[in-house]
CSV table of C-alpha atoms and ligand atoms in Angstrom, one decimal:
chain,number,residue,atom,x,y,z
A,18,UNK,CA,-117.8,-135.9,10.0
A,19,UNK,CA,-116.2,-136.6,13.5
A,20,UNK,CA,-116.5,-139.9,15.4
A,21,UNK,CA,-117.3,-139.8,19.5
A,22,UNK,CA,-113.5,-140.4,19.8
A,23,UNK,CA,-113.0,-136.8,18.5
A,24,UNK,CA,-115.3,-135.2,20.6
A,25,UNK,CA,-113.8,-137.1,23.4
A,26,UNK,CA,-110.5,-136.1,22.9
A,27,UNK,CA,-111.7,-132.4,22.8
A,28,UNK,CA,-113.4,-132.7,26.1
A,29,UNK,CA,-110.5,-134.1,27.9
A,30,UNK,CA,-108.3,-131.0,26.2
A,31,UNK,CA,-110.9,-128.9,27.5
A,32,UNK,CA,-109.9,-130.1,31.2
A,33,UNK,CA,-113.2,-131.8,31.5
A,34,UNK,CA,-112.1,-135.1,34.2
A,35,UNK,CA,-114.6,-137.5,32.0
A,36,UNK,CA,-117.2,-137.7,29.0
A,37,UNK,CA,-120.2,-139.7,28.5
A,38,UNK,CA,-122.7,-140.6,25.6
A,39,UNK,CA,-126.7,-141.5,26.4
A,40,UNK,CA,-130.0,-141.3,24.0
A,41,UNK,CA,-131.9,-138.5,23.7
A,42,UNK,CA,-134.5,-140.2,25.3
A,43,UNK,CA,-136.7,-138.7,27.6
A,44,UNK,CA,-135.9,-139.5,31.6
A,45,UNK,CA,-140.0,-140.8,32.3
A,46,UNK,CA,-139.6,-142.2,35.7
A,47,UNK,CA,-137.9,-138.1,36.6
A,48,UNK,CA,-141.0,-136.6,35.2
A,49,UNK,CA,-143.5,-139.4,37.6
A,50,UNK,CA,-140.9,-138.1,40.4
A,51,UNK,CA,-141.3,-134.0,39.7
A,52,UNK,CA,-145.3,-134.6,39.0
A,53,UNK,CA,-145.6,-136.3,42.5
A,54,UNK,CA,-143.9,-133.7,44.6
A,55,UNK,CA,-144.8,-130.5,42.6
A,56,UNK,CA,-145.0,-128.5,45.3
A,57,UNK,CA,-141.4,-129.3,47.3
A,58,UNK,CA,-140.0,-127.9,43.4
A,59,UNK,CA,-142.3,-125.0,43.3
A,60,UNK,CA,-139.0,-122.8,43.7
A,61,UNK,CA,-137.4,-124.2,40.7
A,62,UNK,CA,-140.8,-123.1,38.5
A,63,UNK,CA,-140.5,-119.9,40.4
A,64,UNK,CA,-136.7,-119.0,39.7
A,65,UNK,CA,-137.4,-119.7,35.8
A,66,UNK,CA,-136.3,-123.4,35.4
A,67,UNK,CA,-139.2,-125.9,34.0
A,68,UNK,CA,-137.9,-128.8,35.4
A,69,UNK,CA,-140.6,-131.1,33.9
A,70,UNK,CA,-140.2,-130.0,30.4
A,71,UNK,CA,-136.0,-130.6,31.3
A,72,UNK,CA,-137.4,-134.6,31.3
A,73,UNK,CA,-137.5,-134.3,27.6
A,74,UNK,CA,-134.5,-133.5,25.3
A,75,UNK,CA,-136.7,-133.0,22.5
A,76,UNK,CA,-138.2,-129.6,24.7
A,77,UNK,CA,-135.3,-128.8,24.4
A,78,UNK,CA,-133.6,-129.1,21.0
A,79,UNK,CA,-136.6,-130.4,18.4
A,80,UNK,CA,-134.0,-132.8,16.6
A,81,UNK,CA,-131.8,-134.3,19.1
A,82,UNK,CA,-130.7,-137.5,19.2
A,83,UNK,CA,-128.1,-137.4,21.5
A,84,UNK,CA,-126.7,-136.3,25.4
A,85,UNK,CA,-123.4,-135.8,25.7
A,86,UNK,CA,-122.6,-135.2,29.9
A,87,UNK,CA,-119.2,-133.8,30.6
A,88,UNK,CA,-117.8,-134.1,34.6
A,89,UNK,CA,-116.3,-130.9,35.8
A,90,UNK,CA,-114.4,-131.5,39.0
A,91,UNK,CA,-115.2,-128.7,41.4
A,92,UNK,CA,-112.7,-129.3,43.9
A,93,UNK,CA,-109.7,-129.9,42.2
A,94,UNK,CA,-107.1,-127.7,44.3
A,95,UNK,CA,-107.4,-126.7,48.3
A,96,UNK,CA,-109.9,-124.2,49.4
A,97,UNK,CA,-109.4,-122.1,52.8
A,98,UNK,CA,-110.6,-124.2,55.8
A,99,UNK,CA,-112.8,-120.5,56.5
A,100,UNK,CA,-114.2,-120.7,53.5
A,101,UNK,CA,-115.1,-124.7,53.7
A,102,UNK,CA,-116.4,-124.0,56.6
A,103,UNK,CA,-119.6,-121.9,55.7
A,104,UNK,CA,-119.3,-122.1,52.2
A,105,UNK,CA,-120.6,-125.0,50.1
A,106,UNK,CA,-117.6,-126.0,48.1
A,107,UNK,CA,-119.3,-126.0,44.9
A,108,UNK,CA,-120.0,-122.0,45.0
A,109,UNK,CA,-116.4,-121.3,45.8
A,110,UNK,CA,-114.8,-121.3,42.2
A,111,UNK,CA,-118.1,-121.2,40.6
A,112,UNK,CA,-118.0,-118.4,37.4
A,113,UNK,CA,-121.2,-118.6,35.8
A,114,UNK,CA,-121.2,-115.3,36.5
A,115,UNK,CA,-117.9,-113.8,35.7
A,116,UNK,CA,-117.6,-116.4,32.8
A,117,UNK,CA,-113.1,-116.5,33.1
A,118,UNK,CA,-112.8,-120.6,33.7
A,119,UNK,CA,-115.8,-123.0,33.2
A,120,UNK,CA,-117.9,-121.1,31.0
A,121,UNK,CA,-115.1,-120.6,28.8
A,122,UNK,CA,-114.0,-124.0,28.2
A,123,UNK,CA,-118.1,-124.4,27.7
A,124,UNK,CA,-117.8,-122.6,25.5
A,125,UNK,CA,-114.6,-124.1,23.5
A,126,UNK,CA,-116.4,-127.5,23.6
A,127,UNK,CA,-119.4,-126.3,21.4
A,128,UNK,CA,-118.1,-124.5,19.1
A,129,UNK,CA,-115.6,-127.5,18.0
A,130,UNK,CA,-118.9,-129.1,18.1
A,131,UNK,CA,-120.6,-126.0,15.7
A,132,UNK,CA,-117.2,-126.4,13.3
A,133,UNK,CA,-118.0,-129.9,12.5
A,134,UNK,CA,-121.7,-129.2,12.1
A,135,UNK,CA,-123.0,-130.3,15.0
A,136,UNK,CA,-125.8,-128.0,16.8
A,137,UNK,CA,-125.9,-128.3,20.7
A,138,UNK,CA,-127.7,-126.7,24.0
A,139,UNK,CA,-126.5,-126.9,27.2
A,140,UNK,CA,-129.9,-126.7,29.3
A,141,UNK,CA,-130.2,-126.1,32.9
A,142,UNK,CA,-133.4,-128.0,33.6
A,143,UNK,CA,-132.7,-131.0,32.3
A,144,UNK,CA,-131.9,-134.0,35.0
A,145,UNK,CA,-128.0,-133.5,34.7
A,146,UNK,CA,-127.0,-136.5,37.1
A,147,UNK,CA,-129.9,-138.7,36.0
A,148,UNK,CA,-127.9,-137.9,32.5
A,149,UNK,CA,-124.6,-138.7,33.6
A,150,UNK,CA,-125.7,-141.8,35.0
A,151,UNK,CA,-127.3,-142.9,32.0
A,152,UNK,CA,-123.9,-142.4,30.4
A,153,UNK,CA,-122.1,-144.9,32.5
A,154,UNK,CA,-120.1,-141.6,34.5
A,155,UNK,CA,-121.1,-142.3,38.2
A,156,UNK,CA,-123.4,-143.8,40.3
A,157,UNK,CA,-126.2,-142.0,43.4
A,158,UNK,CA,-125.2,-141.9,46.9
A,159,UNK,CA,-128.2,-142.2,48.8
A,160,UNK,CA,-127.7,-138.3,50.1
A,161,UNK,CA,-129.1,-137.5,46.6
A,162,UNK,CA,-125.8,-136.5,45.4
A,163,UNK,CA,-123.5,-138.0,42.2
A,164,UNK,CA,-120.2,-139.8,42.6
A,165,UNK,CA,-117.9,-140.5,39.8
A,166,UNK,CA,-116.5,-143.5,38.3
A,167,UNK,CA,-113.5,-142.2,37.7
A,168,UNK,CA,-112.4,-138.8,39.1
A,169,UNK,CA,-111.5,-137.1,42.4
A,170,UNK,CA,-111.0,-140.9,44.1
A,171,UNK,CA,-115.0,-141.6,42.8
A,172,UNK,CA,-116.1,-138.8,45.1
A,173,UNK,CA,-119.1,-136.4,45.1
A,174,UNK,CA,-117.0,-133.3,44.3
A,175,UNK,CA,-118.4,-133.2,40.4
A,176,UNK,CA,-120.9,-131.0,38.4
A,177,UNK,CA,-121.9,-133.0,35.0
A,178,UNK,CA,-122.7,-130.5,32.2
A,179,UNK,CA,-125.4,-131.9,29.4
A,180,UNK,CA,-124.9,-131.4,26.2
A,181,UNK,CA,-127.8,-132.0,23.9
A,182,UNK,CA,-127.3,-132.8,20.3
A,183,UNK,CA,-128.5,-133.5,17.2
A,184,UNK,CA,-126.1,-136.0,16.1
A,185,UNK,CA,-126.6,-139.4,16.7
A,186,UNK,CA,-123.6,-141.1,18.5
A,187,UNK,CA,-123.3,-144.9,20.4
A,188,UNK,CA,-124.3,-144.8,23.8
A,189,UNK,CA,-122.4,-145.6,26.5
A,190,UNK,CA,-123.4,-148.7,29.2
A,191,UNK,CA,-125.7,-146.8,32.2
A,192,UNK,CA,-124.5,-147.3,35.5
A,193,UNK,CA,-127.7,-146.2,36.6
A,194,UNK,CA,-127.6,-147.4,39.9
A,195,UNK,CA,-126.6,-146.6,44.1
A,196,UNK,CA,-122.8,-147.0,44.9
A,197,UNK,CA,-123.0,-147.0,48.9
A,198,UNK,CA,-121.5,-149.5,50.3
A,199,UNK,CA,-123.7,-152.2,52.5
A,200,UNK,CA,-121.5,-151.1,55.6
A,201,UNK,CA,-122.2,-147.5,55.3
A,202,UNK,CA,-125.3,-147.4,57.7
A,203,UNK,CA,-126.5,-144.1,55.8
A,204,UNK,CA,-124.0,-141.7,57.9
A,205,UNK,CA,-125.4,-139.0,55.6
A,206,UNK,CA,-129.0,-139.3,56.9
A,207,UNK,CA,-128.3,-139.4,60.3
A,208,UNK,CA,-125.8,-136.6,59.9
A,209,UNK,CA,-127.8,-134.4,58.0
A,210,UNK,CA,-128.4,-131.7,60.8
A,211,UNK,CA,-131.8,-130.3,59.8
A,212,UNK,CA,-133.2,-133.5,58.6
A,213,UNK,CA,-133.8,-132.9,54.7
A,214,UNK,CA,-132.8,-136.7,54.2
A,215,UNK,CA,-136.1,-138.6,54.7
A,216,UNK,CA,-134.1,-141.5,53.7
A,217,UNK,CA,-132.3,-143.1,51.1
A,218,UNK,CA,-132.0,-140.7,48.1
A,219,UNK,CA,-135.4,-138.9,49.4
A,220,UNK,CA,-134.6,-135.2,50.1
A,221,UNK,CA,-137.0,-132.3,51.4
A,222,UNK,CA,-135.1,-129.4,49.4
A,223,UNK,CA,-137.8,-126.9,51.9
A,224,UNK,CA,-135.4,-128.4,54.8
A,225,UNK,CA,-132.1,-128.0,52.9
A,226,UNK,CA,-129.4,-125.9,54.4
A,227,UNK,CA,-128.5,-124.8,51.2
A,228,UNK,CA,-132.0,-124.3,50.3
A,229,UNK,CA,-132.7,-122.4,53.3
A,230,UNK,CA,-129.5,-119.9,53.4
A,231,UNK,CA,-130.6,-118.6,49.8
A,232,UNK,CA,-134.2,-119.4,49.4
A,233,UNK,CA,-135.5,-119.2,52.8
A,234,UNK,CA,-138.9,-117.2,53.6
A,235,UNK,CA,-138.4,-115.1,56.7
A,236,UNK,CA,-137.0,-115.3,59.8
A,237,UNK,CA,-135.4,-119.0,60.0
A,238,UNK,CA,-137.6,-121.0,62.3
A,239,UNK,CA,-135.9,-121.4,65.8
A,240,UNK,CA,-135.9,-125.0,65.8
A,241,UNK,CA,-133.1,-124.9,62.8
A,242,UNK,CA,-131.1,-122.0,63.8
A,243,UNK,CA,-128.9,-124.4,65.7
A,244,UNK,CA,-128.9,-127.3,63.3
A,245,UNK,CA,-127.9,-125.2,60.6
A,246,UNK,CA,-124.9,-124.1,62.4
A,247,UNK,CA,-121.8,-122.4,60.8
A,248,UNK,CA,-123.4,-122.1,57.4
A,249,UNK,CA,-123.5,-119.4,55.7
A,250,UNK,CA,-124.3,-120.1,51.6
A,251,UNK,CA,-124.7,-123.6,50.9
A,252,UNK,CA,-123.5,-126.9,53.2
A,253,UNK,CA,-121.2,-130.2,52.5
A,254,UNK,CA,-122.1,-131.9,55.6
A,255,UNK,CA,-123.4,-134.6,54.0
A,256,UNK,CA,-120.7,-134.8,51.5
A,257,UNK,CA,-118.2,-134.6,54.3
A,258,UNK,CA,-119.5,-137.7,56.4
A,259,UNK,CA,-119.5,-140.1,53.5
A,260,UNK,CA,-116.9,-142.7,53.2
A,261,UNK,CA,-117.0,-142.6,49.6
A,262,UNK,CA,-115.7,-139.2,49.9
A,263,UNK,CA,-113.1,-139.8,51.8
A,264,UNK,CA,-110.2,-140.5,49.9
A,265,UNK,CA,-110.1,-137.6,48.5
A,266,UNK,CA,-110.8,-135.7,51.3
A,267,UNK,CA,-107.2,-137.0,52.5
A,268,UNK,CA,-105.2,-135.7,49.3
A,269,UNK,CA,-102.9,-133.2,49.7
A,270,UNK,CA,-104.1,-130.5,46.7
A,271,UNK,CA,-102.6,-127.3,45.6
A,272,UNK,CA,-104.1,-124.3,47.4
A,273,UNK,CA,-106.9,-122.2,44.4
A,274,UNK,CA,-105.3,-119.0,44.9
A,275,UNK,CA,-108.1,-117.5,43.7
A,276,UNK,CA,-110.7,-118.5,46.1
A,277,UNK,CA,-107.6,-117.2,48.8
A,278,UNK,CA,-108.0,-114.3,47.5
A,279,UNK,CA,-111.5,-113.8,48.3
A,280,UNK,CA,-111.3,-114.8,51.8
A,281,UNK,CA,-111.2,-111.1,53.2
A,282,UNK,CA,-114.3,-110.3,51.1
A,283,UNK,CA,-115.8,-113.0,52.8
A,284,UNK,CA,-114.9,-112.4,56.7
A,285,UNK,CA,-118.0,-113.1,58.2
A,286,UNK,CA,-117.7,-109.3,59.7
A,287,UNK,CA,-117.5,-107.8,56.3
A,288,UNK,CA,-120.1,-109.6,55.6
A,289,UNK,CA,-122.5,-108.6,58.2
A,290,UNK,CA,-121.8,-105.3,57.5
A,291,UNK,CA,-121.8,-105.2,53.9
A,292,UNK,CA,-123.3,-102.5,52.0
A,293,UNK,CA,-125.0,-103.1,48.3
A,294,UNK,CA,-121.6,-101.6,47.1
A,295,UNK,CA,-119.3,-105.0,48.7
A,296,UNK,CA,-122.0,-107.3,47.6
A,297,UNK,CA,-122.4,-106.3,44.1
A,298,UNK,CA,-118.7,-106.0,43.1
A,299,UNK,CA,-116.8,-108.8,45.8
A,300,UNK,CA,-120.1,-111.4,46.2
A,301,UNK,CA,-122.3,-111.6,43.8
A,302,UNK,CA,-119.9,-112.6,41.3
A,303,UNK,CA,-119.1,-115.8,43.0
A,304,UNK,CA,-122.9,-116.7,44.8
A,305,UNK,CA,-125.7,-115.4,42.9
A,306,UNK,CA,-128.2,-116.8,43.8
A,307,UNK,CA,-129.8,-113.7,45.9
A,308,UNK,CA,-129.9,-110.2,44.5
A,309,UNK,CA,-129.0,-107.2,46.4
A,310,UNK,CA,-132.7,-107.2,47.5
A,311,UNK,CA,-131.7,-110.1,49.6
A,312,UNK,CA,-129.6,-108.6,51.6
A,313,UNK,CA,-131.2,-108.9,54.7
A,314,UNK,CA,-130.9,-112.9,54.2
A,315,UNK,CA,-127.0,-112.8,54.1
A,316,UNK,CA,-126.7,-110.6,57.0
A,317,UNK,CA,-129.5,-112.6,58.8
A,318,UNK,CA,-127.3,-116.2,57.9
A,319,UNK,CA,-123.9,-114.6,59.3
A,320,UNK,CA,-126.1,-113.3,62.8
A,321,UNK,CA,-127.0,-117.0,62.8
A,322,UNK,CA,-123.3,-118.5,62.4
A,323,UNK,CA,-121.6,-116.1,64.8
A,324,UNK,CA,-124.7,-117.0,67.3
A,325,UNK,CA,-123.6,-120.5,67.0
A,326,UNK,CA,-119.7,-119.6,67.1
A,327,UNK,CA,-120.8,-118.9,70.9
A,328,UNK,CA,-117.6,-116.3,70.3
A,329,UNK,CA,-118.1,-113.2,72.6
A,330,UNK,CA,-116.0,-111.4,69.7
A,331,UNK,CA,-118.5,-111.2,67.7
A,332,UNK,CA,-121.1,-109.5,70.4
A,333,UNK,CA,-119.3,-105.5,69.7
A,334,UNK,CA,-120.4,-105.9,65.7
A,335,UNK,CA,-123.6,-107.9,66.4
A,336,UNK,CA,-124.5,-104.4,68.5
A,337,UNK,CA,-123.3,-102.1,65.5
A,338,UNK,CA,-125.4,-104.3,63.1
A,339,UNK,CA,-128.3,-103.8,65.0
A,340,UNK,CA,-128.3,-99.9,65.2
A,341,UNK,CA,-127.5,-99.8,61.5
A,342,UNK,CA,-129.7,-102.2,59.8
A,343,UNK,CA,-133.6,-101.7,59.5
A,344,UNK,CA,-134.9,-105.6,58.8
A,345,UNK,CA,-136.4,-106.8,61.2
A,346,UNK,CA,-135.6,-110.2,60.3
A,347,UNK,CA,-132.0,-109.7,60.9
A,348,UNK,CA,-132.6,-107.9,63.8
A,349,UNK,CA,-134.9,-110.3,65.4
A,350,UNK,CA,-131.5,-113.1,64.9
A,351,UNK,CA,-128.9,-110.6,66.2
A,352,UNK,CA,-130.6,-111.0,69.3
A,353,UNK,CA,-131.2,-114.5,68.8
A,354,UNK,CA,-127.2,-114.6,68.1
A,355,UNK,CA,-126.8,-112.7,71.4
A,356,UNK,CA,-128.9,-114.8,73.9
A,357,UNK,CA,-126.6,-117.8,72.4
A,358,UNK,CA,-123.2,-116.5,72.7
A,359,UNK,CA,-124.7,-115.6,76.2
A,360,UNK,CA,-122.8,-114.0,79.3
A,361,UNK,CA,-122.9,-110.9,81.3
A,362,UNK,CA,-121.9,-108.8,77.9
A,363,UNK,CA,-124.5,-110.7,76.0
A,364,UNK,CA,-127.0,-110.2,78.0
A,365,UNK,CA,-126.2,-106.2,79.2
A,366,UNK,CA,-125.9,-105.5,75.4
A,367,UNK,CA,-129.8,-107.3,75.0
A,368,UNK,CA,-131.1,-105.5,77.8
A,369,UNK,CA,-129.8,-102.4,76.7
A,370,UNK,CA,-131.4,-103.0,72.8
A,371,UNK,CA,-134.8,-104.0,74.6
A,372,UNK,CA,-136.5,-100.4,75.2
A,373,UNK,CA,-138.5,-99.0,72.4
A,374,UNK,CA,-138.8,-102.5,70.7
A,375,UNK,CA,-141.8,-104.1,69.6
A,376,UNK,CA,-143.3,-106.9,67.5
A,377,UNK,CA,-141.0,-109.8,66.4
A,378,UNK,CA,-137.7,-107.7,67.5
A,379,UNK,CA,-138.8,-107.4,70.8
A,380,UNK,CA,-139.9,-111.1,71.0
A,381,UNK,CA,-136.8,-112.6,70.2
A,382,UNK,CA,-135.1,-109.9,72.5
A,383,UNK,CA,-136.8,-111.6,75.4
A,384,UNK,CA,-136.7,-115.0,74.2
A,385,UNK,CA,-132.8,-114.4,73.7
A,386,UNK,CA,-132.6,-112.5,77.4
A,387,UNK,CA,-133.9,-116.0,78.8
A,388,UNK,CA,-131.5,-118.1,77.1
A,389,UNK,CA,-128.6,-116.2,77.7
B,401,LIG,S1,-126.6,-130.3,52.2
B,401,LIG,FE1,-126.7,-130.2,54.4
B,401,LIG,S2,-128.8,-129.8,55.0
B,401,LIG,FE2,-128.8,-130.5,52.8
B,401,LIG,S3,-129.2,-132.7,52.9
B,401,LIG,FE3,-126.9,-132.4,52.9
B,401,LIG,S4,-126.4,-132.3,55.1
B,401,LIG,FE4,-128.6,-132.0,55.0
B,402,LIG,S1,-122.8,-141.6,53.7
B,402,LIG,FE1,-123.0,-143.7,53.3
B,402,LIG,S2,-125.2,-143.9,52.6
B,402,LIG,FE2,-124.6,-141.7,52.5
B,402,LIG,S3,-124.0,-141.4,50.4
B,402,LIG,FE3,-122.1,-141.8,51.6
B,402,LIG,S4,-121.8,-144.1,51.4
B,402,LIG,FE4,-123.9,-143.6,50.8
């Protein structure tokens, strides 16, 4: 029978940065939380993940007695400034889907666990940084987000990964608790350009960046196609401003060749133009969370960033986009993306696009021929 120094051992050889034990106890006052605001976590239900049953390990393996959380540092090695920029940093390196890093080393972990008898699950739903608190790994920032104790200078760049077993091992002393300092005045809630932070650890996931660039309904409402700026999949902005982050965001770190590698895919050009062909094989490997049936939302998320770039380069393949797409969703924030970059080219190319339109196309046409 192994002892929890074993298994620690093996996580570290795994590359995990830290290891934690907590009860299998169920996390009540998370299941009060997700009861309250059912609604604001509708998506979850609706992409497949009960949250609420997540709340109890027992949903989730009948016998277990134990959570083991591992920390997986995200953002270990340098990431192209481009890619940083409209990228979150956590979908960069992220290969749940092509399974050649992370999942592997998953994957290693349990079945040392399975050789010495010891069953495990690794759910999604359950409340993963509510877990690795409880194991004395990190504390909350009051952006919602998880900093270590001990890795990447106690920053937020982490991903815990529960472990459920049925194996009964000490638990370790919860640090269950905000780390902000008193000075901060919460620079992430003012900063947060769309206002999703209601306040200290409250967020509205509806008004998300993130949220919106993968799950948003429609066109994207004018009063946030400004705040949400450069983003494209995902945002760090609140990440960025904190203080607690910034120590590491000083390091010097190797460059991840393999997110380099992407960055042509990734061109926000390439992107607006992409066909279901580029997506499938050079995207949706890396950010998943939209099908090829969501295209339109990609292409209507660049629009939006080269709108905001103000960049008149982008006007020549914001004009190509717009004879060759259909959606009218994406059309409707190419001109939108026009009437911002503004000027005389802006605003001939709008002019010339406005005949034969009707409907929602035609209204933003005009909207955007008054702003630029
Ligand atoms: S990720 Fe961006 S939009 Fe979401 S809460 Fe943070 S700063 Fe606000
Ligand atoms: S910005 Fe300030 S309040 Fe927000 S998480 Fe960082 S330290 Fe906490």
């Amino acid at each position: 029978m192994i002892g929890k120094n074993d298994i620690i051992e093996k996580a570290y050889e795994c590359g995990f940065g830290d290891i934690g034990f907590t009860t299998a106890d169920p996390f009540d006052s998370q299941r009060e939380l997700l009861e309250e605001r059912q609604k604001e976590y509708a998506f979850a239900n609706q992409m497949g993940l009960d949250l609420i049953a997540g709340t109890d390990p027992k949903q989730i393996l009948p016998d277990a007695k134990t959570i083991i959380v591992l920390m997986e540092i995200y953002f270990n090695e340098a990431f192209p400034s481009f890619m940083e920029k409209h990228f979150g940093r956590c979908y960069l390196d992220d290969d749940r889907m092509t399974k050649d890093g992370l999942a592997k080393r998953i994957k290693a972990f349990r079945s040392f666990l399975i050789e010495n008898g010891i069953q495990s699950k690794v759910p999604f739903n359950l409340p993963h940084r509510l877990a690795a608190a409880r194991s004395g790994l990190g504390t909350f920032g009051k952006n919602c987000l998880f900093y270590s104790n001990k890795v990447v200078c106690q920053g937020s760049w982490v991903l815990p990964i529960v472990f459920v077993v049925n194996q009964e091992f000490s638990p370790d002393e919860p640090t269950l608790r905000v780390g902000c300092p008193d000075w901060c005045k919460n620079s992430c809630i003012s900063a947060c350009p769309t206002g999703a932070l209601k306040g200290p650890r409250k967020i509205d996931p509806a008004r998300c960046i993130s949220y919106l660039s993968y799950y948003g309904q429609g066109i994207t409402p004018m009063e946030l196609r400004e705040p949400m700026g450069m983003w494209v999949y995902g945002c760090d902005h609140c990440q960025n401003v904190c203080p607690r982050n910034a120590p590491w965001l000083a390091r010097e770190l190797p460059v991840n060749k393999k997110v380099a590698a992407m960055l042509d895919d990734f061109k926000l050009v390439k992107l607006l133009h992409m066909d279901k062909a580029h997506f499938n094989n050079k995207v949706f490997p890396h950010m998943f969370y939209m099908s090829d049936q969501d295209l339109w939302r990609w292409k209507m998320n660049v629009a939006r960033a080269m709108g905001n770039s103000r960049d008149e380069k982008f006007i020549p393949d914001l004009l190509t986009a717009f004879h060759n797409v259909n959606d009218e969703k994406v059309l409707g924030m190419i001109a939108w993306a026009m009437g911002r970059i503004g000027g005389p080219k802006a605003r001939k190319a709008l002019n010339d696009l406005l005949p034969g339109r009707d409907g929602l196309v035609r209204e933003e046409i005009l909207l955007a021929l008054e702003k630029s």
